[in-house]
Tab-separated table of C-alpha atoms in Angstrom:
chain	number	residue	atom	x	y	z
A	1	MET	CA	-6.027	-197.643	79.163
A	2	PRO	CA	-2.367	-198.680	78.573
A	3	HIS	CA	0.226	-196.136	79.626
A	4	LEU	CA	1.966	-194.588	76.599
A	5	ILE	CA	5.729	-194.244	76.893
A	6	SER	CA	7.509	-191.509	74.955
A	7	SER	CA	10.591	-192.372	72.916
A	8	THR	CA	12.496	-189.812	74.994
A	9	ALA	CA	11.333	-191.192	78.328
A	10	PRO	CA	13.828	-192.770	80.734
A	11	ARG	CA	13.902	-196.548	80.722
A	12	VAL	CA	13.151	-196.780	84.457
A	13	SER	CA	11.264	-194.707	86.996
A	14	ILE	CA	12.298	-195.127	90.644
A	15	VAL	CA	9.555	-194.078	93.068
A	16	VAL	CA	10.496	-193.014	96.595
A	17	PRO	CA	7.511	-192.448	98.919
A	18	ALA	CA	8.669	-190.062	101.648
A	19	TYR	CA	6.827	-188.969	104.781
A	20	ASN	CA	8.847	-187.085	107.414
A	21	ALA	CA	11.943	-188.925	106.197
A	22	ALA	CA	14.529	-186.189	106.820
A	23	GLU	CA	16.823	-188.454	108.874
A	24	THR	CA	17.307	-191.069	106.165
A	25	LEU	CA	16.248	-189.581	102.809
A	26	ALA	CA	19.626	-188.178	101.773
A	27	GLU	CA	21.334	-191.555	102.188
A	28	THR	CA	18.516	-193.288	100.285
A	29	LEU	CA	18.679	-190.857	97.366
A	30	ALA	CA	22.467	-191.054	97.223
A	31	SER	CA	22.263	-194.850	96.922
A	32	LEU	CA	19.752	-194.563	94.082
A	33	LEU	CA	21.649	-191.897	92.168
A	34	ALA	CA	24.758	-194.091	92.401
A	35	GLN	CA	23.201	-196.921	90.369
A	36	THR	CA	25.420	-198.329	87.649
A	37	PHE	CA	22.422	-198.294	85.288
A	38	GLN	CA	21.837	-194.599	84.681
A	39	ASP	CA	18.828	-194.339	82.348
A	40	PHE	CA	16.260	-193.541	85.013
A	41	GLU	CA	14.220	-190.811	86.619
A	42	LEU	CA	13.886	-190.528	90.389
A	43	LEU	CA	10.469	-189.476	91.686
A	44	VAL	CA	10.357	-188.418	95.343
A	45	ILE	CA	6.748	-188.331	96.491
A	46	ASP	CA	6.530	-186.023	99.504
A	47	ASP	CA	3.421	-187.372	101.214
A	48	GLY	CA	2.518	-184.343	103.311
A	49	SER	CA	5.751	-184.137	105.336
A	50	SER	CA	6.128	-181.525	108.076
A	51	ASP	CA	9.923	-181.808	108.345
A	52	ARG	CA	12.782	-181.042	105.902
A	53	THR	CA	11.965	-183.912	103.543
A	54	PRO	CA	11.188	-181.682	100.496
A	55	ALA	CA	14.200	-179.442	101.138
A	56	ILE	CA	16.506	-182.449	101.264
A	57	ALA	CA	15.122	-183.756	97.969
A	58	ARG	CA	15.600	-180.356	96.321
A	59	SER	CA	19.160	-180.043	97.645
A	60	PHE	CA	20.446	-182.762	95.304
A	61	GLY	CA	19.972	-180.643	92.202
A	62	ASP	CA	20.130	-183.708	89.950
A	63	ARG	CA	18.209	-183.360	86.671
A	64	ARG	CA	16.932	-186.918	87.040
A	65	LEU	CA	15.227	-186.148	90.335
A	66	ARG	CA	11.667	-184.809	90.468
A	67	LEU	CA	9.906	-183.828	93.684
A	68	ILE	CA	6.140	-184.331	93.725
A	69	GLN	CA	4.254	-183.019	96.757
A	70	GLN	CA	0.797	-184.013	97.894
A	71	PRO	CA	-1.367	-184.049	101.036
A	72	ASN	CA	-0.850	-187.202	103.058
A	73	ARG	CA	-2.375	-190.270	101.393
A	74	GLY	CA	-0.331	-193.004	103.036
A	75	LEU	CA	2.255	-195.332	101.534
A	76	ALA	CA	-0.088	-196.843	98.948
A	77	GLY	CA	-1.239	-193.381	97.908
A	78	ALA	CA	2.333	-192.123	97.535
A	79	ARG	CA	3.252	-195.129	95.404
A	80	ASN	CA	0.175	-194.591	93.242
A	81	SER	CA	1.127	-190.967	92.673
A	82	GLY	CA	4.596	-192.103	91.681
A	83	ILE	CA	3.218	-194.626	89.189
A	84	HIS	CA	0.863	-191.991	87.791
A	85	HIS	CA	3.748	-189.591	87.096
A	86	ALA	CA	6.250	-192.268	86.030
A	87	ARG	CA	7.426	-192.299	82.411
A	88	GLY	CA	9.547	-195.433	82.503
A	89	GLU	CA	8.886	-198.876	81.051
A	90	TYR	CA	9.973	-200.326	84.383
A	91	ILE	CA	9.113	-198.933	87.821
A	92	GLY	CA	11.177	-199.558	90.925
A	93	PHE	CA	10.172	-198.716	94.480
A	94	CYS	CA	12.454	-197.765	97.355
A	95	ASP	CA	11.142	-196.562	100.708
A	96	ALA	CA	12.805	-193.426	102.037
A	97	ASP	CA	14.774	-195.256	104.750
A	98	ASP	CA	16.064	-198.169	102.643
A	99	LEU	CA	19.077	-198.446	100.322
A	100	TRP	CA	19.917	-200.115	97.018
A	101	ARG	CA	23.217	-201.720	96.126
A	102	PRO	CA	24.809	-199.926	93.121
A	103	GLU	CA	24.253	-202.889	90.793
A	104	LYS	CA	20.621	-203.524	91.726
A	105	LEU	CA	18.851	-201.614	88.963
A	106	ALA	CA	21.112	-202.970	86.216
A	107	ALA	CA	20.414	-206.521	87.364
A	108	HIS	CA	16.646	-206.043	87.323
A	109	VAL	CA	16.638	-204.374	83.916
A	110	ARG	CA	18.620	-207.297	82.461
A	111	HIS	CA	16.225	-209.718	84.123
A	112	LEU	CA	13.082	-208.044	82.766
A	113	GLU	CA	14.583	-207.691	79.298
A	114	THR	CA	15.463	-211.383	79.074
A	115	ARG	CA	12.343	-212.741	80.787
A	116	PRO	CA	9.354	-211.172	78.971
A	117	ASN	CA	6.791	-213.114	81.011
A	118	VAL	CA	8.079	-211.696	84.304
A	119	GLY	CA	6.030	-208.786	85.617
A	120	ILE	CA	7.795	-208.338	88.956
A	121	SER	CA	11.542	-208.798	89.405
A	122	PHE	CA	12.825	-208.720	92.972
A	123	SER	CA	15.874	-209.580	95.041
A	124	GLY	CA	16.782	-210.740	98.502
A	125	SER	CA	17.464	-208.118	101.143
A	126	GLU	CA	20.129	-207.469	103.747
A	127	LEU	CA	18.686	-206.106	106.991
A	128	ILE	CA	20.334	-202.979	108.394
A	129	ASP	CA	19.850	-201.043	111.614
A	130	SER	CA	19.167	-197.368	112.281
A	131	GLU	CA	22.890	-196.615	111.708
A	132	SER	CA	22.865	-198.433	108.334
A	133	GLN	CA	24.970	-201.252	109.755
A	134	ALA	CA	24.245	-204.856	108.780
A	135	THR	CA	22.344	-206.743	111.489
A	136	GLY	CA	23.553	-210.140	110.310
A	137	LEU	CA	20.028	-211.043	109.190
A	138	ALA	CA	18.726	-211.283	105.647
A	139	GLN	CA	15.641	-212.093	103.628
A	140	ARG	CA	16.584	-214.955	101.295
A	141	PRO	CA	13.268	-215.983	99.759
A	142	ARG	CA	12.235	-218.412	97.089
A	143	LEU	CA	13.248	-216.953	93.700
A	144	THR	CA	11.668	-219.136	91.000
A	145	GLY	CA	8.563	-221.208	90.412
A	146	ILE	CA	6.532	-218.729	92.447
A	147	THR	CA	2.783	-219.344	92.539
A	148	ALA	CA	-0.093	-217.391	94.051
A	149	ALA	CA	0.066	-219.777	97.013
A	150	HIS	CA	3.719	-218.859	97.648
A	151	VAL	CA	2.839	-215.157	97.584
A	152	PHE	CA	-0.102	-215.693	99.935
A	153	LYS	CA	1.835	-217.783	102.441
A	154	ARG	CA	5.279	-216.203	102.502
A	155	ASN	CA	5.346	-213.108	100.254
A	156	PRO	CA	8.762	-213.839	98.726
A	157	ILE	CA	9.180	-210.218	97.583
A	158	GLY	CA	9.655	-209.480	101.278
A	159	ASN	CA	9.505	-205.676	101.406
A	160	GLY	CA	8.451	-202.688	99.335
A	161	SER	CA	12.012	-201.715	98.354
A	162	ALA	CA	12.841	-205.044	96.710
A	163	PRO	CA	10.816	-205.052	93.449
A	164	VAL	CA	11.264	-203.504	90.031
A	165	ILE	CA	8.017	-203.934	88.093
A	166	ARG	CA	7.101	-203.874	84.434
A	167	ARG	CA	4.745	-200.953	83.761
A	168	ALA	CA	2.493	-203.181	81.662
A	169	ALA	CA	2.036	-205.562	84.589
A	170	LEU	CA	0.993	-202.727	86.879
A	171	ASP	CA	-1.435	-201.351	84.337
A	172	ALA	CA	-3.034	-204.790	84.033
A	173	ILE	CA	-4.309	-204.430	87.628
A	174	ALA	CA	-5.132	-200.695	87.632
A	175	PHE	CA	-8.550	-199.654	88.894
A	176	ARG	CA	-10.306	-196.428	89.784
A	177	PRO	CA	-12.661	-196.272	92.795
A	178	ALA	CA	-15.817	-194.221	92.464
A	179	GLN	CA	-14.501	-191.517	94.805
A	180	GLU	CA	-11.239	-191.069	92.850
A	181	THR	CA	-11.263	-188.355	90.201
A	182	ALA	CA	-7.562	-187.633	89.618
A	183	ARG	CA	-5.883	-190.932	88.725
A	184	ASP	CA	-5.992	-194.719	88.830
A	185	TRP	CA	-5.013	-196.856	91.787
A	186	TRP	CA	-2.604	-199.767	91.510
A	187	PHE	CA	-2.122	-200.239	95.239
A	188	ASP	CA	-5.323	-200.116	97.294
A	189	GLU	CA	-5.156	-196.873	99.284
A	190	SER	CA	-7.765	-198.059	101.772
A	191	PHE	CA	-5.059	-200.381	103.164
A	192	ARG	CA	-2.509	-198.873	105.532
A	193	GLN	CA	-0.766	-202.231	105.981
A	194	SER	CA	-0.660	-205.381	103.799
A	195	GLU	CA	-0.990	-203.149	100.723
A	196	ASP	CA	2.041	-204.833	99.144
A	197	ILE	CA	0.820	-208.414	99.367
A	198	GLU	CA	-2.681	-207.336	98.326
A	199	CYS	CA	-1.212	-205.904	95.125
A	200	TRP	CA	1.103	-208.845	94.369
A	201	LEU	CA	-1.574	-211.442	95.068
A	202	ARG	CA	-4.182	-209.588	92.990
A	203	MET	CA	-1.714	-209.622	90.081
A	204	MET	CA	-1.098	-213.343	90.454
A	205	LEU	CA	-4.808	-214.174	90.643
A	206	THR	CA	-6.025	-211.990	87.771
A	207	THR	CA	-3.189	-211.884	85.200
A	208	ASP	CA	-0.623	-214.187	83.582
A	209	TRP	CA	2.364	-212.079	84.717
A	210	GLU	CA	5.011	-214.016	86.660
A	211	ILE	CA	7.005	-213.028	89.731
A	212	GLU	CA	10.663	-214.037	89.808
A	213	GLY	CA	13.634	-213.153	91.984
A	214	LEU	CA	17.351	-212.613	91.460
A	215	ARG	CA	20.186	-214.052	93.517
A	216	GLY	CA	21.979	-211.676	95.833
A	217	LEU	CA	21.030	-209.239	98.584
A	218	LEU	CA	20.589	-206.211	96.345
A	219	THR	CA	18.296	-204.312	98.734
A	220	ARG	CA	19.350	-203.003	102.143
A	221	TYR	CA	16.173	-202.987	104.239
A	222	ARG	CA	16.136	-200.935	107.435
A	223	VAL	CA	14.516	-202.382	110.545
A	224	ALA	CA	13.761	-200.124	113.494
A	225	PRO	CA	14.190	-201.298	117.103
A	226	GLY	CA	10.891	-202.608	118.390
A	227	GLY	CA	9.522	-202.863	114.880
A	228	LEU	CA	5.830	-203.561	114.638
A	229	SER	CA	5.112	-204.455	118.245
A	230	ALA	CA	2.440	-201.820	118.757
A	231	GLY	CA	0.824	-202.550	115.394
A	232	ILE	CA	0.657	-206.343	115.374
A	233	THR	CA	-3.094	-206.543	115.970
A	234	ARG	CA	-3.708	-203.842	113.352
A	235	GLN	CA	-1.475	-205.562	110.824
A	236	PHE	CA	-3.288	-208.854	111.277
A	237	ALA	CA	-6.629	-207.074	110.829
A	238	PHE	CA	-5.471	-205.600	107.514
A	239	TRP	CA	-4.214	-209.031	106.423
A	240	GLU	CA	-7.632	-210.538	107.160
A	241	ARG	CA	-9.288	-207.683	105.288
A	242	MET	CA	-7.063	-208.448	102.298
A	243	VAL	CA	-8.291	-212.053	102.380
A	244	GLU	CA	-11.893	-210.883	102.553
A	245	LYS	CA	-11.426	-208.479	99.640
A	246	LEU	CA	-9.704	-210.925	97.289
A	247	THR	CA	-11.664	-214.092	98.090
A	248	PRO	CA	-14.395	-213.385	95.476
A	249	LEU	CA	-11.685	-213.383	92.781
A	250	ALA	CA	-10.754	-217.022	93.497
A	251	PRO	CA	-13.027	-218.670	96.091
A	252	GLU	CA	-11.577	-222.164	95.696
A	253	PHE	CA	-8.018	-220.889	96.043
A	254	PHE	CA	-8.770	-219.057	99.286
A	255	ALA	CA	-10.811	-221.934	100.721
A	256	ARG	CA	-7.823	-224.222	100.166
A	257	GLU	CA	-4.924	-221.935	101.073
A	258	THR	CA	-6.190	-219.542	103.770
A	259	PRO	CA	-5.693	-221.789	106.865
A	260	VAL	CA	-2.045	-222.399	105.974
A	261	ALA	CA	-1.428	-218.779	104.998
A	262	ARG	CA	-3.021	-217.646	108.266
A	263	ALA	CA	-0.649	-219.946	110.153
A	264	TYR	CA	2.343	-218.401	108.362
A	265	GLN	CA	1.081	-214.882	109.028
A	266	ASN	CA	0.708	-215.582	112.744
A	267	ARG	CA	4.185	-217.092	112.845
A	268	TYR	CA	5.590	-213.981	111.152
A	269	LEU	CA	3.833	-211.756	113.698
A	270	ALA	CA	5.158	-213.943	116.530
A	271	ARG	CA	8.678	-213.255	115.270
A	272	ARG	CA	7.959	-209.525	115.229
A	273	ALA	CA	6.655	-209.779	118.788
A	274	VAL	CA	9.827	-211.584	119.861
A	275	SER	CA	11.953	-208.874	118.232
A	276	ALA	CA	10.024	-206.297	120.266
A	277	GLY	CA	10.328	-208.269	123.525
A	278	ASN	CA	6.579	-208.816	123.771
A	279	GLY	CA	6.391	-212.354	125.160
A	280	ALA	CA	2.647	-212.483	125.692
A	281	GLU	CA	1.934	-211.428	122.104
A	282	ALA	CA	4.498	-213.906	120.770
A	283	VAL	CA	2.844	-216.752	122.721
A	284	ASN	CA	-0.608	-215.798	121.461
A	285	ARG	CA	0.579	-215.648	117.866
A	286	MET	CA	2.389	-218.984	117.982
A	287	ARG	CA	-0.652	-220.642	119.551
A	288	ALA	CA	-2.815	-219.178	116.791
A	289	SER	CA	-0.344	-220.327	114.136
A	290	LEU	CA	-0.297	-223.926	115.321
A	291	ALA	CA	-4.095	-223.936	115.700
A	292	CYS	CA	-4.573	-222.782	112.104
A	293	SER	CA	-2.306	-225.346	110.473
A	294	LYS	CA	0.717	-227.537	111.225
A	295	ARG	CA	2.043	-227.223	107.680
A	296	PRO	CA	4.575	-224.473	108.494
A	297	LEU	CA	6.109	-226.952	110.942
A	298	LEU	CA	6.342	-229.552	108.159
A	299	GLU	CA	7.354	-227.180	105.351
A	300	GLU	CA	9.787	-224.978	107.324
A	301	PRO	CA	10.638	-226.956	110.471
A	302	VAL	CA	13.796	-225.049	111.424
A	303	LYS	CA	12.230	-221.605	111.210
A	304	THR	CA	9.061	-222.719	112.981
A	305	VAL	CA	10.886	-224.499	115.791
A	306	THR	CA	13.332	-221.629	116.351
A	307	THR	CA	10.439	-219.175	116.479
A	308	LEU	CA	8.663	-221.391	118.982
A	309	GLY	CA	11.862	-221.722	121.017
A	310	ALA	CA	12.473	-217.984	121.049
A	311	THR	CA	8.873	-217.422	122.118
A	312	MET	CA	9.223	-219.871	125.014
A	313	VAL	CA	12.519	-218.346	126.184
A	314	LEU	CA	11.025	-214.873	126.176
A	315	ALA	CA	7.802	-215.962	127.878
A	316	MET	CA	9.592	-217.898	130.641
A	317	ALA	CA	12.586	-215.658	131.306
A	318	GLY	CA	11.105	-212.254	130.510
A	319	PRO	CA	12.776	-209.265	128.825
A	320	ALA	CA	16.182	-210.179	130.271
A	321	ALA	CA	16.281	-213.089	127.812
A	322	ILE	CA	15.590	-210.978	124.756
A	323	ASN	CA	19.094	-211.390	123.289
A	324	ARG	CA	18.824	-215.176	123.483
A	325	ALA	CA	15.365	-215.058	121.928
A	326	LEU	CA	16.556	-212.777	119.129
A	327	ALA	CA	19.494	-215.057	118.458
A	328	LEU	CA	17.117	-217.979	118.019
A	329	VAL	CA	14.825	-216.030	115.700
A	330	GLY	CA	17.713	-214.796	113.575
A	331	ARG	CA	19.653	-218.004	113.230
A	332	ARG	CA	18.793	-218.480	109.556
A	333	SER	CA	17.074	-215.411	108.129
A	334	ALA	CA	14.532	-212.708	108.864
């Protein structure tokens, strides 16, 4: 059933999933409340935190901010609760450790208003460290002419704090599992990783909504030291599960595109392994990438070769060479 929007509702709902985010939440909320476009509500979804996350949200005392508390359901579950409570025509997402540039929301609203076929508007992202300082790296993805194959191979949206989404586009992919009695799902809560790409790709395969990006690094995306090193195997397993789930929707598409997409996913995980100083994992992932398909080498030779070079430096010289390996990985973009 389409979501009905009241004439008095804010134009935009910004959803902030927050789980034990006391260290970063205040800075995140301050960046959102400082948006130049002001017709929005800010929904903080406290996903079962045991720290001061809810107290920090309450301390702002801004009438636009609503705190919604729930038992822990994971990132997808927190986003779904935010969508369920959202009143806006457009819904933005910002994780509780990321930041938005002041002009970000205004740019996305203009974009969605002028491009009625666009369901998801997103931007590039500047990568920041734990102290909110720029790392010198950025996500500068493809912005236009995006197909399901682009989403599958490279996920141009990049991270969960980059998109602002038309409510109608989200509702076009809503579903309700048999065990769910309270609300619909838009993100699949059975995924604890790869839930973003599963959602974007499902939209591209089952609707006519388009995905399009804006120029500029309007999102500031925080990367933690070590990143995903411990979860690389788990992340790949969720990615494969996403492929298995969605394949019945478009068997020919997945038969054609999966080997190349799997090569890109392994290359991405090799870069994460390099960032964490895990040479053995990086080697395994690059071997798997090249075994799946050589097309990343043809389509993105610089990024593939630098990843391979960083992997070799790390594997041969050990952790002492991590700075050289990281420099190779980060030469162009994240």
